[in-house]
Amino acid sequence: MLFKSLLVVGTASASCLHGLYRRSEGEVEIPHFGYEDTFGPLNWAALAPENEACKAGKNQSPINIDSTVSLATEKPILDIPQQAVEFENLNTTIEVVVNGTTTFGGNQFSLAQFHIHTPSEHRINREYFPLEVHMVHKGVGHLPNKANTPTADPTQIVVLALMFEMCTQSSDPLIASIAPHLDAITEPGSRTPIETGIDFSGVLAVIESSNIFQYTGSLTTPPCSEGVTFLAVETPLKINVPDYNAIKKIVKYNSRLSQNTLGNDNIIAVAAASGGATAPNNETVVEEATPVEGAPVAGSTVVISEISGSPVAEPMVGLVQRGMRFRS
Ligand SMILES: *[C@@H]1O[C@H](CO)[C@@H](O)[C@H](O)[C@H]1NC(C)=O
Ligand SMILES: *[C@@H]1O[C@H](CO)[C@@H](O)[C@H](O)[C@H]1NC(C)=O
Ligand SMILES: *[C@@H]1O[C@H](CO)[C@@H](O)[C@H](O)[C@H]1NC(C)=O
């Protein structure tokens, strides 16, 4: 119900967080977008009017995180009680619905879920990672300050992004918590409880020890709403080969391509304006073709019915392969 009313309010930033406020009962809702063909990222804007930002937004995620992206000036503080959770296959990702509270920048945010991308969506100094976890938070609207005045924007989204790299030993406890349950959610739309909950100890430790990049981008899935705060942890966590292969077999591929430098034109808009991949190389065209009137043009059909004034018995029909060139 809360999910529905948020949609009505029209806070696009909250509407797409499939699963964000989904009840823990009922069916898993499978979103209508994908990563292939006309359902894929290049065409997301055509799938629904509210997806306009996917092709027009100038602060889209993911990005290649380079030296122009600043470090967060403080660490987020996560408070996630031990709890039984739901693990779900949304077809576009696999997701764990889990409650928690994160304090950052003087505001509180509620953790709604974390989900997985393979390969990583963000890159750090152009390097990609085999897997990225997004921990999705929403502003709670109130700070427990003395006056109890609403100071946090309830539509504000904060995503904590965690990179993973391959290892030969044990996976990080977060991965180890979900790995035994992967077999139960191989089918899109399936779900399973994880009664023992999720071990976030590795996540808490890396937040303490690592640099954390901060920038304002967008949801990496439709409707690509902007104004999303990304906190990307630089140091990767570990995932071992069997766990990685088991996850990849289910998630398959769900990574949006790197977007434009923040503030520049959307890369889809740029490609459309320049004619995209089918654009001719103007300079070559200009240099090559300045045909005079009547000269054969490549692709046209010619009929040869006489040669040097003498009619031929059978007129010959041919396709001009190369236009004649004339200097202007
Ligand atoms: C899952 O995604 C694939 C690829 O986009 C699609 O072909 C398939 O119909 C989806 N399955 C469901 C149950 O929506
Ligand atoms: C998470 O919080 C919601 C809303 O407060 C509550 O209904 C739900 O039972 C909680 N889930 C768990 C696993 O604690
Ligand atoms: C082609 O023409 C467009 C529009 O005049 C121009 O902006 C672009 O730079 C040209 N591209 C090349 C490869 O010359």
CSV table of C-alpha atoms and ligand atoms in Angstrom, one decimal:
chain,number,residue,atom,x,y,z
A,1,MET,CA,0.0,0.0,0.0
A,2,LEU,CA,2.7,2.4,0.9
A,3,PHE,CA,4.4,1.6,-2.4
A,4,LYS,CA,1.1,2.4,-4.2
A,5,SER,CA,0.6,5.8,-2.5
A,6,LEU,CA,4.2,6.8,-3.3
A,7,LEU,CA,3.5,6.1,-6.9
A,8,VAL,CA,0.5,8.3,-6.8
A,9,VAL,CA,2.4,11.1,-5.3
A,10,GLY,CA,4.6,10.9,-8.4
A,11,THR,CA,7.9,10.7,-6.7
A,12,ALA,CA,9.6,9.0,-9.6
A,13,SER,CA,12.6,8.5,-7.5
A,14,ALA,CA,10.7,6.2,-5.2
A,15,SER,CA,8.5,4.5,-7.7
A,16,CYS,CA,11.1,2.4,-9.4
A,17,LEU,CA,12.6,0.8,-6.4
A,18,HIS,CA,10.9,-2.4,-7.2
A,19,GLY,CA,10.6,-4.3,-4.0
A,20,LEU,CA,11.4,-1.2,-1.9
A,21,TYR,CA,8.1,-1.3,-0.1
A,22,ARG,CA,6.8,-4.5,-1.3
A,23,ARG,CA,4.9,-6.5,1.3
A,24,SER,CA,6.7,-9.6,2.4
A,25,GLU,CA,3.6,-11.6,1.3
A,26,GLY,CA,2.2,-12.0,-2.2
A,27,GLU,CA,3.9,-12.5,-5.5
A,28,VAL,CA,7.2,-11.1,-6.6
A,29,GLU,CA,6.5,-8.3,-9.1
A,30,ILE,CA,8.7,-8.7,-12.2
A,31,PRO,CA,9.6,-5.4,-13.8
A,32,HIS,CA,9.0,-4.9,-17.5
A,33,PHE,CA,12.5,-4.0,-18.8
A,34,GLY,CA,15.6,-6.0,-19.6
A,35,TYR,CA,19.1,-5.9,-20.8
A,36,GLU,CA,18.7,-7.3,-24.4
A,37,ASP,CA,17.4,-6.1,-27.7
A,38,THR,CA,14.6,-3.5,-27.6
A,39,PHE,CA,14.0,-4.1,-23.9
A,40,GLY,CA,17.6,-3.2,-23.2
A,41,PRO,CA,19.2,0.0,-21.8
A,42,LEU,CA,19.4,1.8,-25.2
A,43,ASN,CA,15.6,1.7,-25.5
A,44,TRP,CA,14.4,2.0,-21.9
A,45,ALA,CA,12.9,5.4,-22.6
A,46,ALA,CA,10.6,4.0,-25.2
A,47,LEU,CA,9.1,1.4,-22.8
A,48,ALA,CA,7.2,4.0,-20.7
A,49,PRO,CA,6.7,7.8,-20.7
A,50,GLU,CA,8.1,8.1,-17.1
A,51,ASN,CA,11.5,6.7,-18.4
A,52,GLU,CA,12.4,9.9,-20.2
A,53,ALA,CA,15.4,10.5,-18.0
A,54,CYS,CA,17.0,7.3,-19.3
A,55,LYS,CA,17.6,9.0,-22.6
A,56,ALA,CA,17.6,12.7,-21.6
A,57,GLY,CA,19.1,13.0,-18.1
A,58,LYS,CA,22.5,14.5,-17.8
A,59,ASN,CA,23.4,13.0,-14.4
A,60,GLN,CA,22.8,9.3,-15.1
A,61,SER,CA,24.3,6.3,-13.4
A,62,PRO,CA,26.4,4.2,-13.5
A,63,ILE,CA,29.6,6.2,-14.3
A,64,ASN,CA,33.3,5.5,-14.5
A,65,ILE,CA,34.5,6.9,-11.2
A,66,ASP,CA,37.7,8.8,-11.8
A,67,SER,CA,39.6,11.5,-10.0
A,68,THR,CA,36.9,14.1,-10.7
A,69,VAL,CA,34.6,12.3,-8.2
A,70,SER,CA,35.0,13.4,-4.6
A,71,LEU,CA,35.4,11.3,-1.5
A,72,ALA,CA,32.5,11.4,1.0
A,73,THR,CA,33.5,13.6,3.9
A,74,GLU,CA,32.0,11.1,6.4
A,75,LYS,CA,31.2,7.5,6.7
A,76,PRO,CA,27.7,6.2,6.6
A,77,ILE,CA,26.7,4.5,9.9
A,78,LEU,CA,24.7,1.3,9.3
A,79,ASP,CA,22.4,-0.2,11.9
A,80,ILE,CA,20.9,-3.5,10.6
A,81,PRO,CA,19.3,-5.7,13.2
A,82,GLN,CA,19.7,-9.4,12.9
A,83,GLN,CA,16.5,-10.6,11.2
A,84,ALA,CA,14.9,-13.2,8.9
A,85,VAL,CA,14.8,-11.9,5.3
A,86,GLU,CA,13.2,-12.7,2.0
A,87,PHE,CA,15.4,-13.5,-1.0
A,88,GLU,CA,13.7,-13.0,-4.4
A,89,ASN,CA,14.4,-13.4,-8.1
A,90,LEU,CA,13.0,-10.4,-10.0
A,91,ASN,CA,14.4,-11.6,-13.3
A,92,THR,CA,16.2,-8.3,-13.7
A,93,THR,CA,18.2,-8.9,-10.5
A,94,ILE,CA,18.1,-11.0,-7.3
A,95,GLU,CA,17.3,-9.1,-4.2
A,96,VAL,CA,17.2,-9.4,-0.4
A,97,VAL,CA,14.4,-7.4,1.4
A,98,VAL,CA,15.9,-6.3,4.6
A,99,ASN,CA,15.2,-3.5,7.2
A,100,GLY,CA,17.8,-1.2,8.6
A,101,THR,CA,18.7,2.3,9.4
A,102,THR,CA,21.6,4.2,8.0
A,103,THR,CA,22.8,7.6,9.2
A,104,PHE,CA,24.6,9.9,6.8
A,105,GLY,CA,25.0,13.6,6.4
A,106,GLY,CA,22.9,14.3,9.5
A,107,ASN,CA,20.0,12.4,8.1
A,108,GLN,CA,18.5,9.0,8.6
A,109,PHE,CA,17.7,6.6,5.8
A,110,SER,CA,15.9,3.3,5.9
A,111,LEU,CA,17.5,0.3,4.2
A,112,ALA,CA,14.9,-1.3,2.0
A,113,GLN,CA,16.7,-4.0,0.1
A,114,PHE,CA,20.0,-5.0,-1.5
A,115,HIS,CA,20.4,-6.4,-5.0
A,116,ILE,CA,23.1,-7.7,-7.3
A,117,HIS,CA,24.5,-6.7,-10.7
A,118,THR,CA,26.8,-8.8,-12.8
A,119,PRO,CA,29.2,-7.5,-14.0
A,120,SER,CA,29.6,-4.3,-12.0
A,121,GLU,CA,27.8,-1.2,-13.2
A,122,HIS,CA,30.2,1.3,-11.8
A,123,ARG,CA,33.8,1.3,-12.8
A,124,ILE,CA,36.7,2.7,-10.8
A,125,ASN,CA,39.4,4.3,-12.9
A,126,ARG,CA,37.9,2.5,-15.8
A,127,GLU,CA,38.2,-1.0,-14.2
A,128,TYR,CA,35.0,-3.0,-13.9
A,129,PHE,CA,34.4,-5.7,-11.2
A,130,PRO,CA,32.7,-9.0,-11.6
A,131,LEU,CA,29.9,-8.1,-9.3
A,132,GLU,CA,28.4,-5.1,-7.6
A,133,VAL,CA,25.8,-4.9,-4.7
A,134,HIS,CA,23.5,-2.0,-4.3
A,135,MET,CA,22.1,-1.4,-0.9
A,136,VAL,CA,19.1,0.9,-1.5
A,137,HIS,CA,17.9,3.4,1.2
A,138,LYS,CA,15.2,6.0,1.3
A,139,GLY,CA,15.0,9.1,3.4
A,140,VAL,CA,12.8,8.6,6.5
A,141,GLY,CA,11.5,12.2,6.6
A,142,HIS,CA,12.3,12.9,10.2
A,143,LEU,CA,15.4,13.2,12.2
A,144,PRO,CA,15.0,12.3,15.9
A,145,ASN,CA,16.3,15.7,16.8
A,146,LYS,CA,15.1,17.7,19.8
A,147,ALA,CA,12.3,19.5,17.9
A,148,ASN,CA,11.5,16.4,15.9
A,149,THR,CA,11.1,18.6,12.9
A,150,PRO,CA,11.1,16.9,9.5
A,151,THR,CA,14.5,17.7,8.0
A,152,ALA,CA,15.1,14.7,5.7
A,153,ASP,CA,13.4,14.4,2.3
A,154,PRO,CA,11.4,11.2,2.3
A,155,THR,CA,11.9,10.9,-1.5
A,156,GLN,CA,15.7,11.1,-1.2
A,157,ILE,CA,17.4,7.8,-2.2
A,158,VAL,CA,20.8,6.8,-1.1
A,159,VAL,CA,22.5,3.8,-2.7
A,160,LEU,CA,25.6,2.2,-1.1
A,161,ALA,CA,27.5,0.5,-3.9
A,162,LEU,CA,29.9,-2.4,-3.0
A,163,MET,CA,32.3,-3.9,-5.6
A,164,PHE,CA,33.4,-7.5,-5.4
A,165,GLU,CA,36.5,-9.2,-6.8
A,166,MET,CA,37.3,-12.8,-7.2
A,167,CYS,CA,39.2,-14.8,-4.6
A,168,THR,CA,40.2,-18.4,-4.1
A,169,GLN,CA,39.2,-18.6,-0.5
A,170,SER,CA,35.9,-17.8,1.3
A,171,SER,CA,33.5,-15.3,0.0
A,172,ASP,CA,32.6,-12.2,2.1
A,173,PRO,CA,29.9,-13.2,4.8
A,174,LEU,CA,27.2,-11.3,2.8
A,175,ILE,CA,27.7,-13.6,-0.2
A,176,ALA,CA,28.1,-16.6,2.1
A,177,SER,CA,24.7,-15.7,3.7
A,178,ILE,CA,22.8,-15.9,0.4
A,179,ALA,CA,24.8,-18.6,-1.5
A,180,PRO,CA,23.1,-21.7,0.1
A,181,HIS,CA,19.7,-20.3,-1.0
A,182,LEU,CA,20.4,-19.6,-4.6
A,183,ASP,CA,19.0,-23.0,-5.7
A,184,ALA,CA,15.6,-21.9,-4.3
A,185,ILE,CA,15.3,-18.9,-6.5
A,186,THR,CA,16.5,-20.0,-9.9
A,187,GLU,CA,13.1,-19.2,-11.5
A,188,PRO,CA,12.1,-15.6,-12.2
A,189,GLY,CA,9.3,-14.6,-9.7
A,190,SER,CA,10.4,-17.1,-7.1
A,191,ARG,CA,11.3,-16.3,-3.5
A,192,THR,CA,12.6,-18.0,-0.4
A,193,PRO,CA,13.1,-17.0,3.3
A,194,ILE,CA,16.6,-16.8,4.8
A,195,GLU,CA,15.7,-17.5,8.4
A,196,THR,CA,19.2,-17.0,9.7
A,197,GLY,CA,19.5,-13.6,8.1
A,198,ILE,CA,22.4,-11.8,6.5
A,199,ASP,CA,25.9,-11.3,8.0
A,200,PHE,CA,26.9,-7.7,7.2
A,201,SER,CA,30.1,-7.8,9.2
A,202,GLY,CA,32.3,-7.6,6.1
A,203,VAL,CA,30.3,-4.7,4.7
A,204,LEU,CA,30.7,-2.8,8.0
A,205,ALA,CA,34.4,-3.4,8.1
A,206,VAL,CA,35.1,-2.3,4.5
A,207,ILE,CA,33.1,0.9,5.1
A,208,GLU,CA,35.4,1.7,8.0
A,209,SER,CA,38.6,0.9,6.1
A,210,SER,CA,38.0,2.0,2.5
A,211,ASN,CA,37.7,5.3,0.7
A,212,ILE,CA,34.1,6.0,-0.2
A,213,PHE,CA,33.2,8.0,-3.3
A,214,GLN,CA,30.1,10.2,-3.3
A,215,TYR,CA,28.3,11.7,-6.3
A,216,THR,CA,24.7,12.5,-7.3
A,217,GLY,CA,23.4,10.3,-10.1
A,218,SER,CA,20.4,8.3,-11.0
A,219,LEU,CA,18.7,4.9,-10.6
A,220,THR,CA,20.5,2.6,-12.9
A,221,THR,CA,17.2,1.0,-14.0
A,222,PRO,CA,14.0,2.5,-15.4
A,223,PRO,CA,12.8,5.2,-14.8
A,224,CYS,CA,16.4,6.3,-14.3
A,225,SER,CA,15.3,9.1,-11.9
A,226,GLU,CA,18.0,11.5,-10.9
A,227,GLY,CA,18.9,13.0,-7.6
A,228,VAL,CA,20.1,9.7,-6.2
A,229,THR,CA,23.1,9.9,-3.8
A,230,PHE,CA,25.7,7.2,-4.6
A,231,LEU,CA,28.2,6.1,-2.0
A,232,ALA,CA,30.6,3.8,-3.8
A,233,VAL,CA,33.1,1.9,-1.6
A,234,GLU,CA,36.5,1.8,-3.3
A,235,THR,CA,37.9,-1.4,-1.8
A,236,PRO,CA,36.3,-4.5,-3.3
A,237,LEU,CA,34.9,-7.3,-1.1
A,238,LYS,CA,35.6,-10.9,-2.0
A,239,ILE,CA,33.6,-13.5,-3.8
A,240,ASN,CA,34.9,-17.0,-4.6
A,241,VAL,CA,34.6,-18.7,-7.9
A,242,PRO,CA,31.8,-21.2,-7.1
A,243,ASP,CA,29.6,-18.5,-5.5
A,244,TYR,CA,30.2,-16.2,-8.4
A,245,ASN,CA,29.4,-18.8,-11.0
A,246,ALA,CA,26.2,-19.8,-9.1
A,247,ILE,CA,25.0,-16.1,-8.9
A,248,LYS,CA,25.9,-15.4,-12.6
A,249,LYS,CA,24.0,-18.4,-13.7
A,250,ILE,CA,20.8,-16.9,-12.2
A,251,VAL,CA,21.4,-13.1,-12.7
A,252,LYS,CA,23.0,-13.7,-16.1
A,253,TYR,CA,23.7,-10.1,-17.2
A,254,ASN,CA,22.2,-6.9,-15.8
A,255,SER,CA,24.6,-4.0,-16.1
A,256,ARG,CA,23.7,-0.7,-17.7
A,257,LEU,CA,26.5,0.7,-19.8
A,258,SER,CA,28.7,3.6,-18.4
A,259,GLN,CA,27.0,6.9,-18.8
A,260,ASN,CA,28.2,10.4,-19.8
A,261,THR,CA,30.5,12.4,-17.6
A,262,LEU,CA,28.2,14.0,-15.0
A,263,GLY,CA,26.5,17.1,-16.3
A,264,ASN,CA,27.3,16.4,-20.0
A,265,ASP,CA,24.6,15.5,-22.5
A,266,ASN,CA,23.1,12.0,-22.2
A,267,ILE,CA,25.0,9.6,-24.4
A,268,ILE,CA,21.8,8.4,-26.1
A,269,ALA,CA,20.9,12.0,-27.0
A,270,VAL,CA,24.4,12.6,-28.3
A,271,ALA,CA,24.3,9.5,-30.5
A,272,ALA,CA,20.8,10.3,-31.8
A,273,ALA,CA,21.9,13.9,-32.7
A,274,SER,CA,24.9,12.7,-34.6
A,275,GLY,CA,22.9,10.1,-36.5
A,276,GLY,CA,24.3,7.3,-34.5
A,277,ALA,CA,26.2,4.4,-36.0
A,278,THR,CA,24.6,4.8,-39.4
A,279,ALA,CA,25.9,8.3,-39.9
A,280,PRO,CA,28.1,8.6,-43.0
A,281,ASN,CA,31.5,10.1,-42.7
A,282,ASN,CA,30.6,13.5,-44.0
A,283,GLU,CA,34.1,14.5,-45.1
A,284,THR,CA,34.6,11.5,-47.2
A,285,VAL,CA,31.2,11.9,-48.8
A,286,VAL,CA,31.9,15.5,-49.6
A,287,GLU,CA,35.2,14.8,-51.2
A,288,GLU,CA,34.0,11.8,-53.2
A,289,ALA,CA,30.8,12.9,-54.8
A,290,THR,CA,30.5,16.0,-56.9
A,291,PRO,CA,28.9,14.3,-59.9
A,292,VAL,CA,27.9,16.3,-63.0
A,293,GLU,CA,24.4,16.1,-64.4
A,294,GLY,CA,23.8,12.8,-66.2
A,295,ALA,CA,26.8,11.0,-64.8
A,296,PRO,CA,26.1,7.5,-63.5
A,297,VAL,CA,25.7,7.4,-59.8
A,298,ALA,CA,26.6,4.3,-57.7
A,299,GLY,CA,23.5,2.2,-57.2
A,300,SER,CA,21.7,3.4,-60.3
A,301,THR,CA,20.7,1.1,-63.2
A,302,VAL,CA,22.1,1.7,-66.7
A,303,VAL,CA,20.9,0.2,-70.0
A,304,ILE,CA,23.5,0.0,-72.8
A,305,SER,CA,21.7,-0.2,-76.1
A,306,GLU,CA,24.4,1.1,-78.4
A,307,ILE,CA,28.1,1.2,-78.4
A,308,SER,CA,29.9,4.0,-80.3
A,309,GLY,CA,26.8,4.6,-82.3
A,310,SER,CA,26.1,1.0,-83.3
A,311,PRO,CA,23.0,-0.6,-81.8
A,312,VAL,CA,23.6,-3.9,-79.9
A,313,ALA,CA,21.4,-6.8,-80.6
A,314,GLU,CA,20.5,-7.5,-76.9
A,315,PRO,CA,20.6,-4.3,-74.7
A,316,MET,CA,22.7,-4.9,-71.6
A,317,VAL,CA,21.4,-3.9,-68.1
A,318,GLY,CA,23.8,-3.3,-65.3
A,319,LEU,CA,24.0,-1.8,-61.8
A,320,VAL,CA,26.5,1.0,-61.4
A,321,GLN,CA,29.0,-0.1,-58.7
A,322,ARG,CA,31.0,3.1,-58.5
A,323,GLY,CA,29.9,6.6,-59.4
A,324,MET,CA,32.1,8.6,-61.7
A,325,ARG,CA,34.1,11.2,-60.0
A,326,PHE,CA,34.5,14.7,-61.3
A,327,ARG,CA,36.6,17.4,-59.8
A,328,SER,CA,34.7,20.6,-59.1
B,1,LIG,C1,12.8,-12.6,-17.9
B,1,LIG,O1,13.7,-11.8,-18.7
B,1,LIG,C2,13.8,-12.3,-20.0
B,1,LIG,C3,14.9,-11.5,-20.8
B,1,LIG,O2,14.5,-10.1,-20.7
B,1,LIG,C4,12.5,-12.3,-20.7
B,1,LIG,O3,12.7,-12.9,-22.0
B,1,LIG,C5,11.5,-13.1,-19.9
B,1,LIG,O4,10.2,-13.1,-20.5
B,1,LIG,C6,11.4,-12.6,-18.5
B,1,LIG,N1,10.7,-13.6,-17.7
B,1,LIG,C7,9.6,-13.2,-17.0
B,1,LIG,C8,8.9,-14.2,-16.3
B,1,LIG,O5,9.2,-12.0,-17.0
B,2,LIG,C1,10.5,-4.3,8.1
B,2,LIG,O1,9.8,-3.1,8.4
B,2,LIG,C2,8.5,-3.1,8.0
B,2,LIG,C3,7.9,-1.8,8.2
B,2,LIG,O2,8.3,-1.3,9.5
B,2,LIG,C4,7.8,-4.2,8.7
B,2,LIG,O3,6.4,-4.3,8.3
B,2,LIG,C5,8.4,-5.5,8.4
B,2,LIG,O4,7.9,-6.6,9.2
B,2,LIG,C6,9.9,-5.5,8.7
B,2,LIG,N1,10.6,-6.7,8.3
B,2,LIG,C7,11.4,-7.3,9.0
B,2,LIG,C8,12.0,-8.5,8.3
B,2,LIG,O5,11.8,-7.0,10.1
B,3,LIG,C1,29.2,15.7,-39.8
B,3,LIG,O1,28.3,16.8,-39.8
B,3,LIG,C2,27.9,17.3,-38.6
B,3,LIG,C3,26.8,18.4,-38.9
B,3,LIG,O2,27.3,19.3,-39.8
B,3,LIG,C4,29.1,17.7,-37.8
B,3,LIG,O3,28.7,18.2,-36.5
B,3,LIG,C5,30.0,16.6,-37.6
B,3,LIG,O4,31.2,17.0,-36.9
B,3,LIG,C6,30.4,15.9,-38.9
B,3,LIG,N1,31.1,14.7,-38.7
B,3,LIG,C7,32.2,14.4,-39.4
B,3,LIG,C8,32.8,13.1,-39.1
B,3,LIG,O5,32.7,15.2,-40.2
